[in-house]
Amino acid sequence: MSFDQLQGLGEKEKKRQAGYKRRIFCCTSTACLSTGSGETLQALEQAVAAAGAAEEEAEVVQT
């Protein structure tokens, strides 16, 4: 991948992320999963849906 292609991907991702009013991050590494972050992730996704947030308003991001 060339530097210009990488820059293009970065710009595309920035635009995609800018479409969200809120981005909620939830750790899903092995250590976090072992302490219940999988359930936390599901709860966050359900809470966003239950709040009636449109998909473009909030994004739950696994880190």
mmCIF file with all atom_site columns, N, CA and C in Angstrom, residues 7-58:
data_model
loop_
_atom_site.group_PDB
_atom_site.id
_atom_site.type_symbol
_atom_site.label_atom_id
_atom_site.label_alt_id
_atom_site.label_comp_id
_atom_site.label_asym_id
_atom_site.label_entity_id
_atom_site.label_seq_id
_atom_site.pdbx_PDB_ins_code
_atom_site.Cartn_x
_atom_site.Cartn_y
_atom_site.Cartn_z
_atom_site.occupancy
_atom_site.B_iso_or_equiv
_atom_site.pdbx_formal_charge
_atom_site.auth_seq_id
_atom_site.auth_comp_id
_atom_site.auth_asym_id
_atom_site.auth_atom_id
_atom_site.pdbx_PDB_model_num
ATOM 1   N N  . GLN A 1 7  ? -3.151  7.496   3.136  1.00 0.00 ? 7  GLN A N  1
ATOM 2   C CA . GLN A 1 7  ? -3.755  8.787   3.462  1.00 0.00 ? 7  GLN A CA 1
ATOM 3   C C  . GLN A 1 7  ? -5.215  8.819   3.036  1.00 0.00 ? 7  GLN A C  1
ATOM 4   N N  . GLY A 1 8  ? -5.505  8.273   1.868  1.00 0.00 ? 8  GLY A N  1
ATOM 5   C CA . GLY A 1 8  ? -6.883  8.231   1.385  1.00 0.00 ? 8  GLY A CA 1
ATOM 6   C C  . GLY A 1 8  ? -7.782  7.427   2.308  1.00 0.00 ? 8  GLY A C  1
ATOM 7   N N  . LEU A 1 9  ? -7.283  6.290   2.787  1.00 0.00 ? 9  LEU A N  1
ATOM 8   C CA . LEU A 1 9  ? -8.058  5.478   3.735  1.00 0.00 ? 9  LEU A CA 1
ATOM 9   C C  . LEU A 1 9  ? -8.298  6.233   5.032  1.00 0.00 ? 9  LEU A C  1
ATOM 10  N N  . GLY A 1 10 ? -7.268  6.940   5.497  1.00 0.00 ? 10 GLY A N  1
ATOM 11  C CA . GLY A 1 10 ? -7.404  7.722   6.724  1.00 0.00 ? 10 GLY A CA 1
ATOM 12  C C  . GLY A 1 10 ? -8.458  8.807   6.586  1.00 0.00 ? 10 GLY A C  1
ATOM 13  N N  . GLU A 1 11 ? -8.463  9.501   5.472  1.00 0.00 ? 11 GLU A N  1
ATOM 14  C CA . GLU A 1 11 ? -9.454  10.553  5.236  1.00 0.00 ? 11 GLU A CA 1
ATOM 15  C C  . GLU A 1 11 ? -10.862 9.972   5.147  1.00 0.00 ? 11 GLU A C  1
ATOM 16  N N  . LYS A 1 12 ? -10.987 8.831   4.494  1.00 0.00 ? 12 LYS A N  1
ATOM 17  C CA . LYS A 1 12 ? -12.293 8.171   4.386  1.00 0.00 ? 12 LYS A CA 1
ATOM 18  C C  . LYS A 1 12 ? -12.816 7.788   5.771  1.00 0.00 ? 12 LYS A C  1
ATOM 19  N N  . GLU A 1 13 ? -11.938 7.258   6.625  1.00 0.00 ? 13 GLU A N  1
ATOM 20  C CA . GLU A 1 13 ? -12.341 6.866   7.978  1.00 0.00 ? 13 GLU A CA 1
ATOM 21  C C  . GLU A 1 13 ? -12.699 8.086   8.822  1.00 0.00 ? 13 GLU A C  1
ATOM 22  N N  . LYS A 1 14 ? -11.962 9.171   8.680  1.00 0.00 ? 14 LYS A N  1
ATOM 23  C CA . LYS A 1 14 ? -12.287 10.405  9.409  1.00 0.00 ? 14 LYS A CA 1
ATOM 24  C C  . LYS A 1 14 ? -13.681 10.895  9.048  1.00 0.00 ? 14 LYS A C  1
ATOM 25  N N  . LYS A 1 15 ? -14.013 10.859  7.766  1.00 0.00 ? 15 LYS A N  1
ATOM 26  C CA . LYS A 1 15 ? -15.341 11.285  7.319  1.00 0.00 ? 15 LYS A CA 1
ATOM 27  C C  . LYS A 1 15 ? -16.417 10.369  7.885  1.00 0.00 ? 15 LYS A C  1
ATOM 28  N N  . ARG A 1 16 ? -16.140 9.059   7.894  1.00 0.00 ? 16 ARG A N  1
ATOM 29  C CA . ARG A 1 16 ? -17.120 8.104   8.437  1.00 0.00 ? 16 ARG A CA 1
ATOM 30  C C  . ARG A 1 16 ? -17.371 8.384   9.904  1.00 0.00 ? 16 ARG A C  1
ATOM 31  N N  . GLN A 1 17 ? -16.302 8.590   10.660 1.00 0.00 ? 17 GLN A N  1
ATOM 32  C CA . GLN A 1 17 ? -16.425 8.847   12.089 1.00 0.00 ? 17 GLN A CA 1
ATOM 33  C C  . GLN A 1 17 ? -17.109 10.182  12.368 1.00 0.00 ? 17 GLN A C  1
ATOM 34  N N  . ALA A 1 18 ? -16.893 11.157  11.518 1.00 0.00 ? 18 ALA A N  1
ATOM 35  C CA . ALA A 1 18 ? -17.498 12.475  11.713 1.00 0.00 ? 18 ALA A CA 1
ATOM 36  C C  . ALA A 1 18 ? -19.021 12.419  11.592 1.00 0.00 ? 18 ALA A C  1
ATOM 37  N N  . GLY A 1 19 ? -19.540 11.364  10.998 1.00 0.00 ? 19 GLY A N  1
ATOM 38  C CA . GLY A 1 19 ? -20.977 11.218  10.849 1.00 0.00 ? 19 GLY A CA 1
ATOM 39  C C  . GLY A 1 19 ? -21.696 10.859  12.138 1.00 0.00 ? 19 GLY A C  1
ATOM 40  N N  . TYR A 1 20 ? -20.954 10.539  13.175 1.00 0.00 ? 20 TYR A N  1
ATOM 41  C CA . TYR A 1 20 ? -21.548 10.172  14.461 1.00 0.00 ? 20 TYR A CA 1
ATOM 42  C C  . TYR A 1 20 ? -21.446 11.328  15.440 1.00 0.00 ? 20 TYR A C  1
ATOM 43  N N  . LYS A 1 21 ? -22.518 11.566  16.174 1.00 0.00 ? 21 LYS A N  1
ATOM 44  C CA . LYS A 1 21 ? -22.474 12.578  17.228 1.00 0.00 ? 21 LYS A CA 1
ATOM 45  C C  . LYS A 1 21 ? -21.700 12.061  18.434 1.00 0.00 ? 21 LYS A C  1
ATOM 46  N N  . ARG A 1 22 ? -21.828 10.764  18.678 1.00 0.00 ? 22 ARG A N  1
ATOM 47  C CA . ARG A 1 22 ? -21.174 10.150  19.838 1.00 0.00 ? 22 ARG A CA 1
ATOM 48  C C  . ARG A 1 22 ? -20.538 8.834   19.429 1.00 0.00 ? 22 ARG A C  1
ATOM 49  N N  . ARG A 1 23 ? -19.373 8.573   20.016 1.00 0.00 ? 23 ARG A N  1
ATOM 50  C CA . ARG A 1 23 ? -18.693 7.285   19.826 1.00 0.00 ? 23 ARG A CA 1
ATOM 51  C C  . ARG A 1 23 ? -18.375 6.761   21.216 1.00 0.00 ? 23 ARG A C  1
ATOM 52  N N  . ILE A 1 24 ? -18.873 5.573   21.528 1.00 0.00 ? 24 ILE A N  1
ATOM 53  C CA . ILE A 1 24 ? -18.711 4.979   22.851 1.00 0.00 ? 24 ILE A CA 1
ATOM 54  C C  . ILE A 1 24 ? -17.735 3.816   22.714 1.00 0.00 ? 24 ILE A C  1
ATOM 55  N N  . PHE A 1 25 ? -16.651 3.877   23.465 1.00 0.00 ? 25 PHE A N  1
ATOM 56  C CA . PHE A 1 25 ? -15.604 2.866   23.363 1.00 0.00 ? 25 PHE A CA 1
ATOM 57  C C  . PHE A 1 25 ? -15.716 1.855   24.497 1.00 0.00 ? 25 PHE A C  1
ATOM 58  N N  . CYS A 1 26 ? -15.571 0.580   24.152 1.00 0.00 ? 26 CYS A N  1
ATOM 59  C CA . CYS A 1 26 ? -15.620 -0.496  25.131 1.00 0.00 ? 26 CYS A CA 1
ATOM 60  C C  . CYS A 1 26 ? -14.468 -1.454  24.856 1.00 0.00 ? 26 CYS A C  1
ATOM 61  N N  . CYS A 1 27 ? -13.633 -1.653  25.859 1.00 0.00 ? 27 CYS A N  1
ATOM 62  C CA . CYS A 1 27 ? -12.489 -2.554  25.722 1.00 0.00 ? 27 CYS A CA 1
ATOM 63  C C  . CYS A 1 27 ? -12.981 -3.992  25.563 1.00 0.00 ? 27 CYS A C  1
ATOM 64  N N  . THR A 1 28 ? -12.434 -4.679  24.565 1.00 0.00 ? 28 THR A N  1
ATOM 65  C CA . THR A 1 28 ? -12.781 -6.084  24.365 1.00 0.00 ? 28 THR A CA 1
ATOM 66  C C  . THR A 1 28 ? -11.525 -6.947  24.226 1.00 0.00 ? 28 THR A C  1
ATOM 67  N N  . SER A 1 29 ? -10.454 -6.517  24.888 1.00 0.00 ? 29 SER A N  1
ATOM 68  C CA . SER A 1 29 ? -9.242  -7.338  24.901 1.00 0.00 ? 29 SER A CA 1
ATOM 69  C C  . SER A 1 29 ? -9.494  -8.562  25.782 1.00 0.00 ? 29 SER A C  1
ATOM 70  N N  . THR A 1 30 ? -8.589  -9.486  25.767 1.00 0.00 ? 30 THR A N  1
ATOM 71  C CA . THR A 1 30 ? -8.740  -10.705 26.565 1.00 0.00 ? 30 THR A CA 1
ATOM 72  C C  . THR A 1 30 ? -8.935  -10.384 28.039 1.00 0.00 ? 30 THR A C  1
ATOM 73  N N  . ALA A 1 31 ? -8.115  -9.477  28.567 1.00 0.00 ? 31 ALA A N  1
ATOM 74  C CA . ALA A 1 31 ? -8.231  -9.125  29.988 1.00 0.00 ? 31 ALA A CA 1
ATOM 75  C C  . ALA A 1 31 ? -9.586  -8.501  30.291 1.00 0.00 ? 31 ALA A C  1
ATOM 76  N N  . CYS A 1 32 ? -10.058 -7.631  29.424 1.00 0.00 ? 32 CYS A N  1
ATOM 77  C CA . CYS A 1 32 ? -11.356 -6.987  29.647 1.00 0.00 ? 32 CYS A CA 1
ATOM 78  C C  . CYS A 1 32 ? -12.499 -7.989  29.519 1.00 0.00 ? 32 CYS A C  1
ATOM 79  N N  . LEU A 1 33 ? -12.413 -8.860  28.519 1.00 0.00 ? 33 LEU A N  1
ATOM 80  C CA . LEU A 1 33 ? -13.455 -9.870  28.350 1.00 0.00 ? 33 LEU A CA 1
ATOM 81  C C  . LEU A 1 33 ? -13.546 -10.786 29.561 1.00 0.00 ? 33 LEU A C  1
ATOM 82  N N  . SER A 1 34 ? -12.408 -11.083 30.174 1.00 0.00 ? 34 SER A N  1
ATOM 83  C CA . SER A 1 34 ? -12.417 -11.978 31.334 1.00 0.00 ? 34 SER A CA 1
ATOM 84  C C  . SER A 1 34 ? -13.078 -11.340 32.548 1.00 0.00 ? 34 SER A C  1
ATOM 85  N N  . THR A 1 35 ? -13.243 -10.030 32.524 1.00 0.00 ? 35 THR A N  1
ATOM 86  C CA . THR A 1 35 ? -13.891 -9.346  33.649 1.00 0.00 ? 35 THR A CA 1
ATOM 87  C C  . THR A 1 35 ? -15.269 -8.813  33.282 1.00 0.00 ? 35 THR A C  1
ATOM 88  N N  . GLY A 1 36 ? -15.828 -9.304  32.158 1.00 0.00 ? 36 GLY A N  1
ATOM 89  C CA . GLY A 1 36 ? -17.216 -8.996  31.849 1.00 0.00 ? 36 GLY A CA 1
ATOM 90  C C  . GLY A 1 36 ? -17.473 -7.922  30.812 1.00 0.00 ? 36 GLY A C  1
ATOM 91  N N  . SER A 1 37 ? -16.477 -7.531  30.042 1.00 0.00 ? 37 SER A N  1
ATOM 92  C CA . SER A 1 37 ? -16.722 -6.463  29.075 1.00 0.00 ? 37 SER A CA 1
ATOM 93  C C  . SER A 1 37 ? -17.639 -6.905  27.932 1.00 0.00 ? 37 SER A C  1
ATOM 94  N N  . GLY A 1 38 ? -17.743 -8.204  27.687 1.00 0.00 ? 38 GLY A N  1
ATOM 95  C CA . GLY A 1 38 ? -18.668 -8.682  26.662 1.00 0.00 ? 38 GLY A CA 1
ATOM 96  C C  . GLY A 1 38 ? -20.104 -8.326  27.011 1.00 0.00 ? 38 GLY A C  1
ATOM 97  N N  . GLU A 1 39 ? -20.446 -8.510  28.273 1.00 0.00 ? 39 GLU A N  1
ATOM 98  C CA . GLU A 1 39 ? -21.782 -8.153  28.745 1.00 0.00 ? 39 GLU A CA 1
ATOM 99  C C  . GLU A 1 39 ? -21.964 -6.638  28.728 1.00 0.00 ? 39 GLU A C  1
ATOM 100 N N  . THR A 1 40 ? -20.907 -5.920  29.068 1.00 0.00 ? 40 THR A N  1
ATOM 101 C CA . THR A 1 40 ? -20.965 -4.453  29.035 1.00 0.00 ? 40 THR A CA 1
ATOM 102 C C  . THR A 1 40 ? -21.209 -3.972  27.616 1.00 0.00 ? 40 THR A C  1
ATOM 103 N N  . LEU A 1 41 ? -20.515 -4.560  26.667 1.00 0.00 ? 41 LEU A N  1
ATOM 104 C CA . LEU A 1 41 ? -20.683 -4.198  25.264 1.00 0.00 ? 41 LEU A CA 1
ATOM 105 C C  . LEU A 1 41 ? -22.124 -4.424  24.820 1.00 0.00 ? 41 LEU A C  1
ATOM 106 N N  . GLN A 1 42 ? -22.675 -5.576  25.150 1.00 0.00 ? 42 GLN A N  1
ATOM 107 C CA . GLN A 1 42 ? -24.064 -5.869  24.791 1.00 0.00 ? 42 GLN A CA 1
ATOM 108 C C  . GLN A 1 42 ? -25.015 -4.874  25.440 1.00 0.00 ? 42 GLN A C  1
ATOM 109 N N  . ALA A 1 43 ? -24.771 -4.541  26.702 1.00 0.00 ? 43 ALA A N  1
ATOM 110 C CA . ALA A 1 43 ? -25.627 -3.589  27.406 1.00 0.00 ? 43 ALA A CA 1
ATOM 111 C C  . ALA A 1 43 ? -25.555 -2.209  26.761 1.00 0.00 ? 43 ALA A C  1
ATOM 112 N N  . LEU A 1 44 ? -24.364 -1.787  26.369 1.00 0.00 ? 44 LEU A N  1
ATOM 113 C CA . LEU A 1 44 ? -24.218 -0.493  25.696 1.00 0.00 ? 44 LEU A CA 1
ATOM 114 C C  . LEU A 1 44 ? -24.977 -0.474  24.377 1.00 0.00 ? 44 LEU A C  1
ATOM 115 N N  . GLU A 1 45 ? -24.832 -1.531  23.599 1.00 0.00 ? 45 GLU A N  1
ATOM 116 C CA . GLU A 1 45 ? -25.529 -1.603  22.313 1.00 0.00 ? 45 GLU A CA 1
ATOM 117 C C  . GLU A 1 45 ? -27.041 -1.600  22.508 1.00 0.00 ? 45 GLU A C  1
ATOM 118 N N  . GLN A 1 46 ? -27.522 -2.317  23.511 1.00 0.00 ? 46 GLN A N  1
ATOM 119 C CA . GLN A 1 46 ? -28.956 -2.345  23.795 1.00 0.00 ? 46 GLN A CA 1
ATOM 120 C C  . GLN A 1 46 ? -29.444 -0.990  24.288 1.00 0.00 ? 46 GLN A C  1
ATOM 121 N N  . ALA A 1 47 ? -28.644 -0.319  25.115 1.00 0.00 ? 47 ALA A N  1
ATOM 122 C CA . ALA A 1 47 ? -29.033 0.991   25.640 1.00 0.00 ? 47 ALA A CA 1
ATOM 123 C C  . ALA A 1 47 ? -29.121 2.024   24.522 1.00 0.00 ? 47 ALA A C  1
ATOM 124 N N  . VAL A 1 48 ? -28.186 1.973   23.604 1.00 0.00 ? 48 VAL A N  1
ATOM 125 C CA . VAL A 1 48 ? -28.223 2.897   22.463 1.00 0.00 ? 48 VAL A CA 1
ATOM 126 C C  . VAL A 1 48 ? -29.483 2.640   21.641 1.00 0.00 ? 48 VAL A C  1
ATOM 127 N N  . ALA A 1 49 ? -29.783 1.374   21.387 1.00 0.00 ? 49 ALA A N  1
ATOM 128 C CA . ALA A 1 49 ? -30.980 1.026   20.616 1.00 0.00 ? 49 ALA A CA 1
ATOM 129 C C  . ALA A 1 49 ? -32.251 1.414   21.368 1.00 0.00 ? 49 ALA A C  1
ATOM 130 N N  . ALA A 1 50 ? -32.291 1.156   22.678 1.00 0.00 ? 50 ALA A N  1
ATOM 131 C CA . ALA A 1 50 ? -33.479 1.462   23.478 1.00 0.00 ? 50 ALA A CA 1
ATOM 132 C C  . ALA A 1 50 ? -33.714 2.962   23.582 1.00 0.00 ? 50 ALA A C  1
ATOM 133 N N  . ALA A 1 51 ? -32.643 3.735   23.533 1.00 0.00 ? 51 ALA A N  1
ATOM 134 C CA . ALA A 1 51 ? -32.778 5.191   23.615 1.00 0.00 ? 51 ALA A CA 1
ATOM 135 C C  . ALA A 1 51 ? -33.330 5.760   22.316 1.00 0.00 ? 51 ALA A C  1
ATOM 136 N N  . GLY A 1 52 ? -33.429 4.908   21.318 1.00 0.00 ? 52 GLY A N  1
ATOM 137 C CA . GLY A 1 52 ? -33.963 5.352   20.044 1.00 0.00 ? 52 GLY A CA 1
ATOM 138 C C  . GLY A 1 52 ? -32.957 6.130   19.225 1.00 0.00 ? 52 GLY A C  1
ATOM 139 N N  . ALA A 1 53 ? -31.695 6.005   19.575 1.00 0.00 ? 53 ALA A N  1
ATOM 140 C CA . ALA A 1 53 ? -30.660 6.708   18.821 1.00 0.00 ? 53 ALA A CA 1
ATOM 141 C C  . ALA A 1 53 ? -30.553 6.089   17.434 1.00 0.00 ? 53 ALA A C  1
ATOM 142 N N  . ALA A 1 54 ? -30.596 6.939   16.461 1.00 0.00 ? 54 ALA A N  1
ATOM 143 C CA . ALA A 1 54 ? -30.413 6.460   15.094 1.00 0.00 ? 54 ALA A CA 1
ATOM 144 C C  . ALA A 1 54 ? -28.992 5.941   14.952 1.00 0.00 ? 54 ALA A C  1
ATOM 145 N N  . GLU A 1 55 ? -28.806 5.026   14.040 1.00 0.00 ? 55 GLU A N  1
ATOM 146 C CA . GLU A 1 55 ? -27.483 4.423   13.874 1.00 0.00 ? 55 GLU A CA 1
ATOM 147 C C  . GLU A 1 55 ? -26.417 5.454   13.568 1.00 0.00 ? 55 GLU A C  1
ATOM 148 N N  . GLU A 1 56 ? -26.788 6.562   12.935 1.00 0.00 ? 56 GLU A N  1
ATOM 149 C CA . GLU A 1 56 ? -25.793 7.573   12.613 1.00 0.00 ? 56 GLU A CA 1
ATOM 150 C C  . GLU A 1 56 ? -25.513 8.520   13.779 1.00 0.00 ? 56 GLU A C  1
ATOM 151 N N  . GLU A 1 57 ? -26.261 8.413   14.864 1.00 0.00 ? 57 GLU A N  1
ATOM 152 C CA . GLU A 1 57 ? -26.045 9.282   16.015 1.00 0.00 ? 57 GLU A CA 1
ATOM 153 C C  . GLU A 1 57 ? -25.019 8.728   16.984 1.00 0.00 ? 57 GLU A C  1
ATOM 154 N N  . ALA A 1 58 ? -25.000 7.421   17.172 1.00 0.00 ? 58 ALA A N  1
ATOM 155 C CA . ALA A 1 58 ? -24.094 6.829   18.156 1.00 0.00 ? 58 ALA A CA 1
ATOM 156 C C  . ALA A 1 58 ? -23.514 5.533   17.610 1.00 0.00 ? 58 ALA A C  1
#
